[in-house]
Tab-separated table of N, CA and C in Angstrom:
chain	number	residue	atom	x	y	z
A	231	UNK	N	110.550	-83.013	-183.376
A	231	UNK	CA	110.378	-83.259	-181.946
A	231	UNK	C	110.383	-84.756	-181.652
A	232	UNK	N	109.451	-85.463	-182.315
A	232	UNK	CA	109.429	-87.141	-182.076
A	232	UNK	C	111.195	-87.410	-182.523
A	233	UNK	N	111.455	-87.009	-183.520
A	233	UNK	CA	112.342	-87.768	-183.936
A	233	UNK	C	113.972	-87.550	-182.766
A	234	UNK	N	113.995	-86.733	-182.153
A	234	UNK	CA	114.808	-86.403	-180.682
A	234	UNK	C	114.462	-87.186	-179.768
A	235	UNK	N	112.934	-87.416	-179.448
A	235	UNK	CA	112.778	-88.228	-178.485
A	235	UNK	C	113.502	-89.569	-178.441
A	236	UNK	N	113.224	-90.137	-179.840
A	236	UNK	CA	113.391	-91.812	-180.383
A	236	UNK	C	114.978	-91.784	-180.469
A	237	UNK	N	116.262	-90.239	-180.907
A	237	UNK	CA	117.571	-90.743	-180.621
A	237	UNK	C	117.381	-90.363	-179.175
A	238	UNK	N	117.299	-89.892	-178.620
A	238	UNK	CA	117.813	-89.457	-177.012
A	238	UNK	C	117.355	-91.073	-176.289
A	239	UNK	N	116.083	-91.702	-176.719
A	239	UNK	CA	116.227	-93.455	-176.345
A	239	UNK	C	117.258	-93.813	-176.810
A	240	UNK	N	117.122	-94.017	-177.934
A	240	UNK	CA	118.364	-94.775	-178.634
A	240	UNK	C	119.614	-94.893	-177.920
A	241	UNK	N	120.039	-93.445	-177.528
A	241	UNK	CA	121.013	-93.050	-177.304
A	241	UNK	C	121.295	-94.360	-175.302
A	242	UNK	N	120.053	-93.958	-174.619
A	242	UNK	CA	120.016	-93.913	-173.695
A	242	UNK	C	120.371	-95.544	-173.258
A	243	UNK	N	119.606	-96.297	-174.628
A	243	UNK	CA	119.389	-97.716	-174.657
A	243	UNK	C	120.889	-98.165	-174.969
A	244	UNK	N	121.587	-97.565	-175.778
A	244	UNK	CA	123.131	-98.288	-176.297
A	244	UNK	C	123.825	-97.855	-175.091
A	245	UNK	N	123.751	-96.813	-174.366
A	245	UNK	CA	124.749	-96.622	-172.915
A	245	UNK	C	124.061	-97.600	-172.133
A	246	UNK	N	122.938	-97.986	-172.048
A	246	UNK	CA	123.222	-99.704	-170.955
A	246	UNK	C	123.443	-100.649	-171.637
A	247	UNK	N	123.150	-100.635	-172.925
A	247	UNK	CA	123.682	-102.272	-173.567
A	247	UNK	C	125.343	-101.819	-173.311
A	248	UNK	N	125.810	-100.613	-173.533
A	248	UNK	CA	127.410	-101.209	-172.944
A	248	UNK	C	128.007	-101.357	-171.863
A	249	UNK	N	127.492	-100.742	-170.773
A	249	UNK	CA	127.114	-101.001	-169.330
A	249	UNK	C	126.623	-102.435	-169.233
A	250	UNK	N	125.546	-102.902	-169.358
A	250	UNK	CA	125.868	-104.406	-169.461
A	250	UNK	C	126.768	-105.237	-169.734
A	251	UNK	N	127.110	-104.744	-171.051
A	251	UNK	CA	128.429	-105.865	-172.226
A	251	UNK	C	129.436	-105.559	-171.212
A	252	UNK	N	129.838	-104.066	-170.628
A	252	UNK	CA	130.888	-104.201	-169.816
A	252	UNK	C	130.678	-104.996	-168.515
A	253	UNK	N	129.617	-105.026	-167.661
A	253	UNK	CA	129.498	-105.900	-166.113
A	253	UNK	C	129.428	-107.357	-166.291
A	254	UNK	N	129.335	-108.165	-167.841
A	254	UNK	CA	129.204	-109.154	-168.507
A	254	UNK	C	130.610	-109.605	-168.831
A	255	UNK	N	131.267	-108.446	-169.786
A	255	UNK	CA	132.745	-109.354	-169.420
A	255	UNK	C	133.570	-108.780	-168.404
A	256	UNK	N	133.245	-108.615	-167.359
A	256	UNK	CA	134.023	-107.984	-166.297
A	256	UNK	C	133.658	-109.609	-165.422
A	257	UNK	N	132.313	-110.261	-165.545
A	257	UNK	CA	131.926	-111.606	-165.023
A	257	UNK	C	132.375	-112.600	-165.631
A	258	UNK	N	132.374	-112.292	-166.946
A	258	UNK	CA	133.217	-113.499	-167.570
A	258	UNK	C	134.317	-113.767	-167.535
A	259	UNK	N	135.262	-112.687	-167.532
A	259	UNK	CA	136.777	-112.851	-166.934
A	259	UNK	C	136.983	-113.090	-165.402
A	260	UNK	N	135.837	-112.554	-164.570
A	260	UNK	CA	136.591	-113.541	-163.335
A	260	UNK	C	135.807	-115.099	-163.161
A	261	UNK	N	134.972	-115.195	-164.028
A	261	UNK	CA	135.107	-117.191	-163.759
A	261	UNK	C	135.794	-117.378	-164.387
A	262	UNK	N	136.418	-117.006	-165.578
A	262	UNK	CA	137.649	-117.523	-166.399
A	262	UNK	C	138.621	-117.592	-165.718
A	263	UNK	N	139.085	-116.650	-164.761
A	263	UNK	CA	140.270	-116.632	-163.678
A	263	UNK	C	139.858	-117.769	-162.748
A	264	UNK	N	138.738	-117.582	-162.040
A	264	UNK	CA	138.530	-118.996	-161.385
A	264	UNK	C	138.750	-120.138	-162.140
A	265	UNK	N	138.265	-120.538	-162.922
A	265	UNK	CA	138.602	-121.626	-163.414
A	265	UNK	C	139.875	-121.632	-163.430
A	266	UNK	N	140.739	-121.239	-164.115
A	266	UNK	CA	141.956	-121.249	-164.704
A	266	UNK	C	142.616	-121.620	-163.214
A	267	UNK	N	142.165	-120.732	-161.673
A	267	UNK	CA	142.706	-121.024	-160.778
A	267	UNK	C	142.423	-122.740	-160.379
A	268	UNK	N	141.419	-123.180	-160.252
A	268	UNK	CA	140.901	-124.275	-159.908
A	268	UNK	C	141.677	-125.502	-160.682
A	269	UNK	N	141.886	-125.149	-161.738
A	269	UNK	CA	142.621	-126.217	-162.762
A	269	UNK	C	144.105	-126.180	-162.336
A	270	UNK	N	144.331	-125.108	-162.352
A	270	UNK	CA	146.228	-125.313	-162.215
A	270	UNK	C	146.042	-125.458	-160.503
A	271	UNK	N	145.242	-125.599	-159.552
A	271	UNK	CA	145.191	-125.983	-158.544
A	271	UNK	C	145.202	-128.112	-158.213
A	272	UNK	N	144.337	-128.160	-159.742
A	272	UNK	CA	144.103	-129.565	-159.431
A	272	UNK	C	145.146	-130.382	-160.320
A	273	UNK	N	145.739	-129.460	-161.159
A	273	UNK	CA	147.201	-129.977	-162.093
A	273	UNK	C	148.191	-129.979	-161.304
A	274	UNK	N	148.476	-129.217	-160.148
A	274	UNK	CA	149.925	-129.261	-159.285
A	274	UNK	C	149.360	-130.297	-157.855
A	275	UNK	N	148.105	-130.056	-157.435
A	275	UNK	CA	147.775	-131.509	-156.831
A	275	UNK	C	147.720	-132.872	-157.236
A	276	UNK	N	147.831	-133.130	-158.425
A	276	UNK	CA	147.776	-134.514	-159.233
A	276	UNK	C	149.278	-134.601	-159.887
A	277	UNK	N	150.441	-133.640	-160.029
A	277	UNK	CA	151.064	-133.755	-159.908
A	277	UNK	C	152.391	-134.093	-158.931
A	278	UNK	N	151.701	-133.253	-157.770
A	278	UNK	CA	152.394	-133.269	-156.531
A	278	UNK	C	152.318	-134.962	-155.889
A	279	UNK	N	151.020	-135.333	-155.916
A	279	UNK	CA	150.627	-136.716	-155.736
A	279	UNK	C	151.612	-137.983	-156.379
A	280	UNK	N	151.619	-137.659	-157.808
A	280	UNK	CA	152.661	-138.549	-158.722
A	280	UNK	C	154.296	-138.670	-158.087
A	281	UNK	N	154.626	-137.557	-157.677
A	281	UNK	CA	155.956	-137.279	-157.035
A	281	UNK	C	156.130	-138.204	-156.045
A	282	UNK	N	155.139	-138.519	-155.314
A	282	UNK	CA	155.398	-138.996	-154.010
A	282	UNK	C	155.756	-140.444	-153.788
């Protein structure tokens, strides 16, 4: 009986640690996209600038 209780936690505890890990890199890939936007934003403005 105890020992059901302690997997059915177990169990319960690893479905939000991956629920987390997933809403974690679901956040980490969009500041990575931001960034990535922000940079090639300030690389074609500092380029565009040089042109002129």
């Amino acid at each position: 009986m105890k020992d059901s209780q302690e997997c059915k936690l177990q169990d319960k505890d690893s479905v939000e640690l991956k629920e987390l890990k997933r809403k974690n890199r679901r956040r980490n890939a969009f500041w990575m996209l931001m960034a990535l936007q922000v940079g090639s934003l300030a690389v074609s403005y500092y380029l565009g600038r040089s042109h002129k």
